[in-house]
Short mmCIF file of C-alpha atoms in Angstrom, two decimals:
data_model
loop_
_atom_site.label_atom_id
_atom_site.label_comp_id
_atom_site.label_asym_id
_atom_site.label_seq_id
_atom_site.Cartn_x
_atom_site.Cartn_y
_atom_site.Cartn_z
CA MET A 1 0.03 -0.07 0.01
CA GLU A 2 1.11 3.47 -0.79
CA ILE A 3 0.09 6.78 0.48
CA THR A 4 0.74 10.11 -1.06
CA THR A 5 -0.41 13.55 -0.11
CA ASN A 6 -0.88 16.76 -1.99
CA TYR A 7 -2.58 20.05 -0.81
CA GLN A 8 -5.21 22.13 -2.45
CA ASP A 9 -5.51 25.43 -0.59
CA GLN A 10 -6.10 24.20 2.94
CA VAL A 11 -7.22 20.82 2.00
CA ALA A 12 -5.07 17.76 2.39
CA VAL A 13 -5.74 15.21 -0.34
CA VAL A 14 -4.61 11.76 0.92
CA ALA A 15 -4.49 9.24 -1.84
CA VAL A 16 -4.12 5.51 -0.96
CA GLU A 17 -3.08 2.79 -3.58
CA GLY A 18 -3.68 -0.74 -2.62
CA SER A 19 -5.91 -2.19 0.29
CA ILE A 20 -6.96 -0.64 3.49
CA ASP A 21 -7.12 -3.49 5.82
CA ALA A 22 -5.75 -5.06 9.18
CA LEU A 23 -2.14 -4.97 7.78
CA THR A 24 -2.29 -1.37 6.42
CA SER A 25 -5.14 0.52 8.25
CA GLY A 26 -2.55 1.65 11.08
CA ASP A 27 -0.55 3.52 8.47
CA VAL A 28 -3.58 5.17 6.96
CA SER A 29 -4.77 6.17 10.52
CA ALA A 30 -1.23 7.55 11.44
CA HIS A 31 -1.16 9.48 8.12
CA LEU A 32 -4.51 11.11 8.63
CA ALA A 33 -3.86 11.96 12.20
CA GLY A 34 -0.38 13.53 11.12
CA GLN A 35 -2.17 15.74 8.58
CA ILE A 36 -4.51 17.04 11.41
CA SER A 37 -1.55 17.64 13.68
CA GLN A 38 0.01 19.61 10.83
CA GLY A 39 -3.00 21.93 10.84
CA TYR A 40 -4.77 20.34 7.96
CA HIS A 41 -8.14 19.71 9.46
CA HIS A 42 -10.00 19.38 6.05
CA MET A 43 -9.05 16.23 4.27
CA ILE A 44 -10.16 14.19 1.21
CA LEU A 45 -9.44 10.63 1.10
CA ASP A 46 -8.90 9.58 -2.42
CA LEU A 47 -10.04 5.97 -2.79
CA SER A 48 -9.81 5.79 -6.64
CA GLN A 49 -6.90 3.39 -6.33
CA VAL A 50 -8.20 1.43 -3.34
CA GLU A 51 -9.20 -2.03 -4.40
CA TYR A 52 -10.28 -3.48 -1.22
CA MET A 53 -11.42 -2.51 2.35
CA SER A 54 -12.00 -4.62 5.53
CA SER A 55 -13.39 -3.84 8.81
CA ALA A 56 -10.04 -2.36 9.93
CA GLY A 57 -10.08 -0.14 6.97
CA LEU A 58 -13.68 1.26 8.05
CA ARG A 59 -12.52 1.79 11.46
CA ALA A 60 -9.45 3.73 10.19
CA ILE A 61 -11.74 6.09 8.15
CA MET A 62 -14.13 6.47 11.02
CA GLU A 63 -11.25 7.25 13.32
CA GLY A 64 -10.04 9.94 10.75
CA LEU A 65 -13.46 11.21 10.45
CA LYS A 66 -13.83 11.73 14.35
CA THR A 67 -10.44 13.43 14.70
CA SER A 68 -10.93 15.81 11.91
CA ARG A 69 -14.42 16.86 13.01
CA GLN A 70 -12.96 17.23 16.56
CA ALA A 71 -10.52 19.63 15.19
CA GLY A 72 -13.16 21.66 13.52
CA GLY A 73 -12.67 20.10 9.90
CA ASP A 74 -14.01 17.17 7.99
CA LEU A 75 -12.88 14.19 6.14
CA ARG A 76 -14.63 13.41 2.78
CA LEU A 77 -14.27 10.49 0.41
CA ALA A 78 -13.56 10.65 -3.21
CA GLU A 79 -13.99 8.12 -6.06
CA PRO A 80 -14.67 4.90 -4.22
CA GLN A 81 -14.60 1.88 -6.51
CA PRO A 82 -17.66 -0.23 -6.90
CA GLY A 83 -16.41 -3.14 -4.44
CA VAL A 84 -15.20 -0.57 -1.78
CA ASP A 85 -18.34 1.50 -2.33
CA LYS A 86 -20.51 -1.55 -1.53
CA VAL A 87 -18.68 -2.26 1.77
CA LEU A 88 -18.88 1.55 2.68
CA ARG A 89 -22.63 1.53 1.98
CA MET A 90 -23.32 -1.61 3.87
CA ALA A 91 -21.59 -0.10 6.84
CA GLY A 92 -23.80 2.98 6.74
CA PHE A 93 -20.99 5.55 5.93
CA PRO A 94 -23.18 7.48 3.24
CA SER A 95 -25.40 8.66 6.21
CA ILE A 96 -22.48 9.93 8.26
CA MET A 97 -19.94 11.27 5.78
CA LYS A 98 -19.89 12.98 2.41
CA SER A 99 -18.61 10.98 -0.46
CA TYR A 100 -18.18 12.09 -4.01
CA SER A 101 -17.79 10.27 -7.31
CA SER A 102 -14.75 12.55 -8.46
CA LEU A 103 -11.84 14.15 -6.74
CA ALA A 104 -12.68 17.52 -8.36
CA GLU A 105 -16.30 17.28 -6.62
CA ALA A 106 -14.95 16.51 -3.29
CA ALA A 107 -12.59 19.39 -3.61
CA ALA A 108 -15.14 21.89 -4.75
CA SER A 109 -17.28 20.78 -1.86
CA PHE A 110 -14.96 22.52 0.55
CA LYS A 111 -15.35 25.76 -1.20
CA ASP A 112 -19.15 25.77 -0.84
CA MET B 1 -4.86 -0.91 14.20
CA ASN B 2 -2.91 -4.30 14.17
CA PRO B 3 -3.44 -7.64 12.35
CA PRO B 4 -5.60 -10.25 14.38
CA LYS B 5 -3.68 -11.63 17.36
CA ASN B 6 -4.75 -15.27 16.73
CA ASN B 7 -5.41 -17.28 13.62
CA ARG B 8 -8.58 -18.77 14.47
CA LEU B 9 -10.87 -18.43 11.57
CA ALA B 10 -14.69 -18.26 11.47
CA LEU B 11 -16.93 -18.47 8.65
CA VAL B 12 -20.25 -16.70 9.04
CA ILE B 13 -23.11 -17.53 6.64
CA GLY B 14 -25.85 -15.04 6.79
CA SER B 15 -29.58 -15.35 5.85
CA GLY B 16 -30.41 -15.39 2.16
CA ALA B 17 -32.23 -18.72 1.19
CA VAL B 18 -30.79 -20.20 -1.88
CA LYS B 19 -28.06 -17.39 -2.25
CA CYS B 20 -26.52 -18.96 0.92
CA ALA B 21 -25.19 -21.69 -1.49
CA ALA B 22 -22.56 -19.13 -2.39
CA ALA B 23 -20.95 -20.29 0.85
CA LEU B 24 -20.16 -23.64 -0.89
CA GLY B 25 -18.14 -21.60 -3.23
CA VAL B 26 -16.30 -20.01 -0.46
CA TRP B 27 -15.79 -23.39 1.09
CA LYS B 28 -14.37 -24.67 -2.18
CA VAL B 29 -11.77 -21.99 -2.38
CA LEU B 30 -10.74 -22.52 1.21
CA ASN B 31 -10.53 -26.27 0.72
CA ARG B 32 -8.29 -25.70 -2.37
CA ALA B 33 -6.12 -23.37 -0.52
CA GLY B 34 -5.71 -25.75 2.41
CA ILE B 35 -7.34 -23.30 4.84
CA LYS B 36 -9.23 -24.73 7.86
CA VAL B 37 -12.21 -23.08 9.55
CA ASP B 38 -12.15 -23.25 13.25
CA LEU B 39 -15.85 -22.21 13.79
CA LEU B 40 -19.00 -22.07 11.64
CA VAL B 41 -22.00 -19.84 12.25
CA GLY B 42 -25.27 -19.99 10.28
CA CYS B 43 -28.41 -17.97 10.11
CA SER B 44 -31.70 -18.99 8.43
CA GLY B 45 -30.79 -20.45 5.02
CA GLY B 46 -27.12 -20.06 5.92
CA SER B 47 -27.76 -22.61 8.78
CA LEU B 48 -28.27 -25.46 6.31
CA PHE B 49 -24.89 -24.87 4.70
CA ALA B 50 -23.03 -24.17 7.84
CA THR B 51 -24.50 -27.52 9.25
CA THR B 52 -23.49 -29.81 6.13
CA MET B 53 -20.00 -28.19 6.17
CA ALA B 54 -19.65 -28.60 10.04
CA LEU B 55 -20.63 -32.26 9.62
CA GLY B 56 -17.72 -32.71 7.37
CA TYR B 57 -19.42 -33.18 4.04
CA SER B 58 -17.58 -32.55 0.81
CA VAL B 59 -18.64 -29.68 -1.28
CA ASP B 60 -20.37 -32.16 -3.85
CA GLU B 61 -22.17 -33.86 -1.00
CA CYS B 62 -23.26 -30.45 0.35
CA ILE B 63 -24.77 -29.55 -2.95
CA GLU B 64 -26.62 -32.94 -3.16
CA LEU B 65 -27.96 -32.63 0.23
CA THR B 66 -29.05 -28.99 -0.29
CA GLN B 67 -31.04 -30.03 -3.36
CA ARG B 68 -32.77 -32.81 -1.33
CA LEU B 69 -33.60 -30.41 1.41
CA TRP B 70 -34.46 -27.13 -0.26
CA ASN B 71 -36.80 -27.68 -3.13
CA ARG B 72 -40.39 -26.79 -3.96
CA SER B 73 -41.81 -29.85 -2.46
CA ILE B 74 -41.43 -27.98 0.87
CA THR B 75 -43.78 -25.30 0.01
CA ARG B 76 -46.36 -27.32 -1.97
CA LYS B 77 -48.94 -27.73 0.88
CA ARG B 78 -50.65 -24.86 2.64
CA ASP B 79 -51.27 -24.85 6.29
CA THR B 80 -54.94 -25.00 6.23
CA ARG B 81 -55.43 -24.48 9.87
CA SER B 82 -53.44 -21.32 9.90
CA PHE B 83 -55.50 -19.93 7.12
CA LEU B 84 -58.66 -20.91 8.97
CA LYS B 85 -57.20 -19.29 12.27
CA ALA B 86 -56.55 -16.12 10.16
CA LEU B 87 -60.02 -15.96 8.73
CA LEU B 88 -61.91 -16.89 11.89
CA PRO B 89 -59.59 -16.09 14.73
CA GLN B 90 -62.27 -16.47 17.46
CA VAL B 91 -63.57 -19.96 16.27
CA PHE B 92 -60.12 -21.37 15.46
CA LYS B 93 -58.24 -19.60 18.25
CA PHE B 94 -55.60 -17.68 16.48
CA ASP B 95 -52.22 -17.98 18.28
CA GLU B 96 -48.45 -17.55 17.58
CA ARG B 97 -48.35 -20.84 15.94
CA PHE B 98 -49.10 -19.34 12.36
CA GLY B 99 -47.32 -20.04 9.11
CA MET B 100 -48.78 -20.17 5.76
CA ILE B 101 -47.20 -23.37 4.59
CA ASP B 102 -47.44 -26.80 6.11
CA ASP B 103 -44.07 -27.72 7.59
CA HIS B 104 -44.31 -31.41 7.41
CA ALA B 105 -42.41 -31.87 4.11
CA MET B 106 -39.70 -29.54 5.24
CA PHE B 107 -39.22 -31.34 8.51
CA LYS B 108 -39.28 -34.79 6.76
CA ASN B 109 -36.48 -33.49 4.36
CA LEU B 110 -34.47 -32.30 7.29
CA ARG B 111 -35.00 -35.62 9.18
CA ALA B 112 -33.88 -37.40 6.05
CA VAL B 113 -30.55 -35.55 5.73
CA PHE B 114 -29.64 -34.94 9.31
CA GLY B 115 -31.41 -37.80 11.18
CA GLU B 116 -30.93 -37.66 14.95
CA ARG B 117 -27.44 -36.00 14.74
CA THR B 118 -26.57 -33.58 17.34
CA PHE B 119 -23.99 -30.53 17.59
CA THR B 120 -21.60 -33.01 19.22
CA ASP B 121 -21.41 -34.79 15.91
CA THR B 122 -20.04 -31.86 14.01
CA VAL B 123 -16.17 -31.78 13.09
CA VAL B 124 -16.05 -28.07 13.29
CA PRO B 125 -17.94 -26.09 16.21
CA LEU B 126 -21.36 -24.87 14.94
CA TYR B 127 -23.53 -22.18 16.08
CA LEU B 128 -27.10 -21.54 14.68
CA LEU B 129 -28.93 -18.35 14.99
CA ALA B 130 -32.77 -18.14 15.69
CA THR B 131 -34.91 -15.39 17.29
CA ASP B 132 -36.92 -15.55 20.33
CA PHE B 133 -40.53 -14.90 19.06
CA TYR B 134 -41.72 -12.91 22.17
CA THR B 135 -38.58 -10.98 23.26
CA GLY B 136 -37.04 -10.49 19.66
CA GLU B 137 -33.69 -11.52 21.16
CA PRO B 138 -31.15 -13.48 19.02
CA VAL B 139 -30.75 -16.94 20.51
CA VAL B 140 -27.65 -18.87 19.75
CA LEU B 141 -28.22 -22.61 19.34
CA ASP B 142 -25.15 -24.99 19.95
CA ARG B 143 -26.40 -28.03 21.59
CA GLY B 144 -29.19 -30.69 21.26
CA THR B 145 -30.59 -32.13 17.93
CA LEU B 146 -29.59 -30.45 14.72
CA VAL B 147 -32.90 -30.96 13.10
CA TYR B 148 -34.68 -28.94 15.70
CA ALA B 149 -32.06 -26.03 15.74
CA LEU B 150 -32.30 -25.92 11.92
CA ARG B 151 -36.10 -25.94 11.87
CA ALA B 152 -36.05 -22.97 14.30
CA SER B 153 -33.56 -21.03 12.44
CA ILE B 154 -35.30 -21.27 9.13
CA SER B 155 -38.81 -20.47 10.44
CA VAL B 156 -39.37 -17.73 8.00
CA PRO B 157 -41.87 -15.31 9.22
CA PHE B 158 -45.38 -15.80 7.77
CA ILE B 159 -44.16 -18.93 5.83
CA TRP B 160 -43.39 -21.46 8.70
CA ARG B 161 -44.79 -21.44 11.97
CA PRO B 162 -42.43 -20.86 15.14
CA TRP B 163 -40.74 -23.87 16.55
CA ARG B 164 -40.60 -24.46 20.18
CA ILE B 165 -37.39 -25.43 21.85
CA GLY B 166 -37.58 -25.92 25.66
CA GLU B 167 -39.57 -22.99 26.86
CA ARG B 168 -38.97 -20.78 23.85
CA PHE B 169 -40.78 -20.02 20.73
CA LEU B 170 -38.21 -19.48 18.00
CA ILE B 171 -38.36 -18.02 14.49
CA ASP B 172 -35.97 -17.26 11.78
CA GLY B 173 -32.60 -15.85 12.85
CA ALA B 174 -32.77 -13.25 10.19
CA VAL B 175 -35.53 -11.43 12.30
CA SER B 176 -32.83 -10.48 14.80
CA ASN B 177 -29.50 -10.98 13.35
CA PRO B 178 -29.24 -11.61 9.53
CA LEU B 179 -25.31 -11.86 9.38
CA PRO B 180 -24.32 -12.91 13.04
CA VAL B 181 -20.68 -12.03 13.06
CA ASP B 182 -20.86 -11.25 16.74
CA VAL B 183 -21.36 -14.87 17.65
CA ALA B 184 -17.76 -15.51 16.20
CA ILE B 185 -16.52 -12.43 18.11
CA ARG B 186 -18.09 -13.60 21.41
CA GLU B 187 -16.25 -17.01 20.84
CA GLY B 188 -12.93 -15.09 20.68
CA VAL B 189 -12.29 -15.34 16.98
CA GLU B 190 -10.43 -12.55 15.59
CA LEU B 191 -10.55 -13.30 11.85
CA ILE B 192 -14.04 -13.60 10.31
CA LEU B 193 -15.21 -14.35 6.87
CA ALA B 194 -18.68 -12.92 6.58
CA VAL B 195 -20.73 -14.07 3.68
CA GLY B 196 -23.73 -11.91 3.57
CA PHE B 197 -26.83 -11.39 1.30
CA GLU B 198 -29.52 -8.87 1.01
CA THR B 199 -33.02 -10.38 1.16
CA PRO B 200 -34.51 -10.33 -2.40
CA ALA B 201 -38.01 -8.62 -2.61
CA PRO B 202 -40.86 -9.92 -4.73
CA ARG B 203 -40.53 -9.18 -8.48
CA ARG B 204 -44.06 -7.96 -8.46
CA ILE B 205 -46.36 -7.07 -5.67
CA LYS B 206 -49.56 -8.74 -6.71
CA SER B 207 -50.85 -10.22 -3.65
CA ILE B 208 -51.15 -9.52 0.14
CA SER B 209 -48.53 -12.18 0.77
CA ARG B 210 -46.03 -10.61 -1.71
CA PHE B 211 -46.76 -7.06 -0.16
CA VAL B 212 -45.87 -8.62 3.30
CA PHE B 213 -42.73 -10.20 2.01
CA HIS B 214 -41.80 -7.04 0.43
CA LEU B 215 -42.00 -5.11 3.89
CA ASN B 216 -40.07 -8.01 5.45
CA SER B 217 -37.37 -7.78 2.95
CA VAL B 218 -37.09 -4.04 3.47
CA MET B 219 -36.78 -4.35 7.35
CA THR B 220 -34.47 -7.42 7.14
CA ASN B 221 -32.06 -5.57 4.78
CA ASN B 222 -32.03 -2.42 6.94
CA LEU B 223 -31.36 -4.59 9.94
CA TYR B 224 -28.71 -6.35 8.05
CA ARG B 225 -26.85 -3.29 7.26
CA ALA B 226 -27.21 -1.84 10.70
CA ASN B 227 -25.86 -4.90 12.44
CA PHE B 228 -22.96 -5.00 9.91
CA ALA B 229 -22.27 -1.32 10.48
CA PHE B 230 -22.16 -1.71 14.25
CA HIS B 231 -20.04 -4.97 14.39
CA ASN B 232 -17.57 -3.63 11.94
CA LEU B 233 -16.84 -0.41 13.80
CA ALA B 234 -17.37 -1.50 17.32
CA HIS B 235 -14.97 -4.46 17.50
CA HIS B 236 -11.36 -5.16 16.91
CA ALA B 237 -12.00 -8.38 15.06
CA GLU B 238 -11.06 -8.38 11.36
CA ILE B 239 -14.20 -8.93 9.22
CA ILE B 240 -13.52 -9.90 5.81
CA THR B 241 -16.72 -9.52 3.75
CA VAL B 242 -17.49 -11.88 0.99
CA LEU B 243 -20.35 -10.35 -0.79
CA PRO B 244 -21.14 -12.31 -4.14
CA ASP B 245 -22.50 -10.30 -7.01
CA PHE B 246 -25.75 -11.71 -8.56
CA THR B 247 -26.55 -10.56 -11.97
CA GLN B 248 -29.14 -13.12 -12.32
CA GLN B 249 -32.43 -12.82 -10.07
CA VAL B 250 -32.24 -15.61 -7.40
CA SER B 251 -35.51 -16.08 -5.64
CA LEU B 252 -36.32 -18.08 -2.43
CA PHE B 253 -36.61 -21.53 -4.07
CA ASP B 254 -34.48 -21.15 -7.21
CA THR B 255 -32.53 -24.24 -6.55
CA GLN B 256 -31.91 -24.79 -10.17
CA HIS B 257 -29.67 -21.73 -9.70
CA ILE B 258 -27.44 -23.30 -7.27
CA PRO B 259 -24.46 -24.05 -9.60
CA TYR B 260 -24.30 -20.31 -10.60
CA VAL B 261 -24.73 -19.16 -7.05
CA ILE B 262 -21.83 -21.45 -5.96
CA GLN B 263 -19.75 -19.92 -8.86
CA GLN B 264 -20.34 -16.36 -7.71
CA GLY B 265 -19.26 -17.39 -4.12
CA GLU B 266 -16.18 -18.81 -5.47
CA HIS B 267 -15.43 -15.87 -7.46
CA ALA B 268 -16.15 -13.47 -4.42
CA MET B 269 -13.90 -15.65 -2.10
CA GLU B 270 -10.97 -15.77 -4.77
CA GLN B 271 -10.75 -11.98 -4.53
CA GLN B 272 -10.47 -11.96 -0.84
CA LEU B 273 -8.02 -15.01 -0.67
CA PRO B 274 -4.69 -13.33 -1.11
CA TYR B 275 -5.40 -11.00 1.72
CA LEU B 276 -6.70 -13.99 3.95
CA GLN B 277 -3.50 -15.96 3.24
CA ARG B 278 -1.41 -12.91 4.24
CA LEU B 279 -3.12 -12.59 7.45
CA LEU B 280 -2.87 -16.15 8.31
CA GLY B 281 0.78 -16.04 7.34
CA GLU B 282 1.48 -13.07 9.61
CA ASN B 283 -0.18 -15.08 12.42
CA HIS B 284 1.75 -18.13 11.74
CA SER B 285 5.03 -16.34 11.70
CA SER B 286 4.33 -14.26 14.69
#
C-alpha cells in the first residue's frame, strides 16, 4: 500500500493505493492523524486506487473522521470503486460522511 | 490497528435462502487453499450450509444434500389450519403458531438428511441463529438435535410457524441478526469471513403475501446493514466481507440456480483469498 498527499489550498488530499485492511490501516490512521496535527483539518481521502477495504479499513476512516471533526474540520471521500463503495454503503457510511464520485467534486465541496 | 492476534478463522453465513449456497463456493476456495475453518455460524438459509459443512461433508455432498432439502416440495402444501385461524380467529383460536405453509414436508427433508445427529457430531464447532418470538432476542443454538435447531433457524416469518425448543418459541434468525458475526466475536475469533446477502424482494407485488414479504425484505435488509455497521466499527475483530454479486435474479426456492450461486461465491472468495492468506501467514509467523 502507498500513501501520497498533496495540498489544495487548506485541504489535504490523501491518496491511497492498494488495500486498506488490518495490515495497512494503522498507516492510514497515522497518516490522517499526521495531517491534522500539521493543521490540515479538512481532508479528502482519495479512494480511486483502493481495491479492497476490510473492517479495519472502515475503522481507520471512522477514526480519521472523528479526529478531523473534533479539530473543526471534515474528512470526505472521493471516487470509491464499486467493491469498496458496496462495503461503505453496507456499513452505513453515506449517512454519516460525504462521498463524491470525483476528486474535483470533493475538492469543490470544501469551497461551498 | 493491528493484524488479528490469533489465527482462528470463523466462517459466518448470513440469511439469504438459496443465495446462501454461495458459501459452498467460499468453502471450495478455502479447501483448495488448504485453509481450515475453526468455527461455523449460520443464520436462516445459511444454517443449512453451515451445518452440512460442520458435519464434514464434501462440497459435492453439500450440494446434493441441499437439493434434497431445499426444493419446491417443501412449499407445496398450505397450512390450512393457519388460514382458517386467520379467517376466523375466534372460532379457530388464532395464536402464535401461524405459518402459511405446512411444515411437514420440510421437517421430513431435514430428518432425511440429518437424522438424529446433534451438535456433538460436528467436526467443526457450529452455532446456529434463531430469534425468540416473544422478546425478539437473538438465540444462539449450539447444543441438542440439529434438526430442531435448523427448523427453528429457518422459520421464515409468515411462511413457517415458529418452533418450540424448551420454553422458547423460536423464529428465523434473520429477524434479529441476519449476519451474526458477533457470535464468532463472542467466541474469541478475531478473523471472520462474513458471507452476507440482501433479502430479495418479490418481483411484482400482486398479492397480500407478496406485499408482506416485500416489507419483510425491507426491514431485514435495513437490520442487516445496521448490524453489519455496528459490528464492523465496534469491535477489533477483522471482518472480511465476502459479498457475491448476482446479476441473475435468485429467488427463495430457485434451486436450479445453485451452480451459478456457488460460482459467484467462489469468485467473491477468490478475490479475498490473497489477503486472507497474508493475514494467516502473519499470524503463523508471529
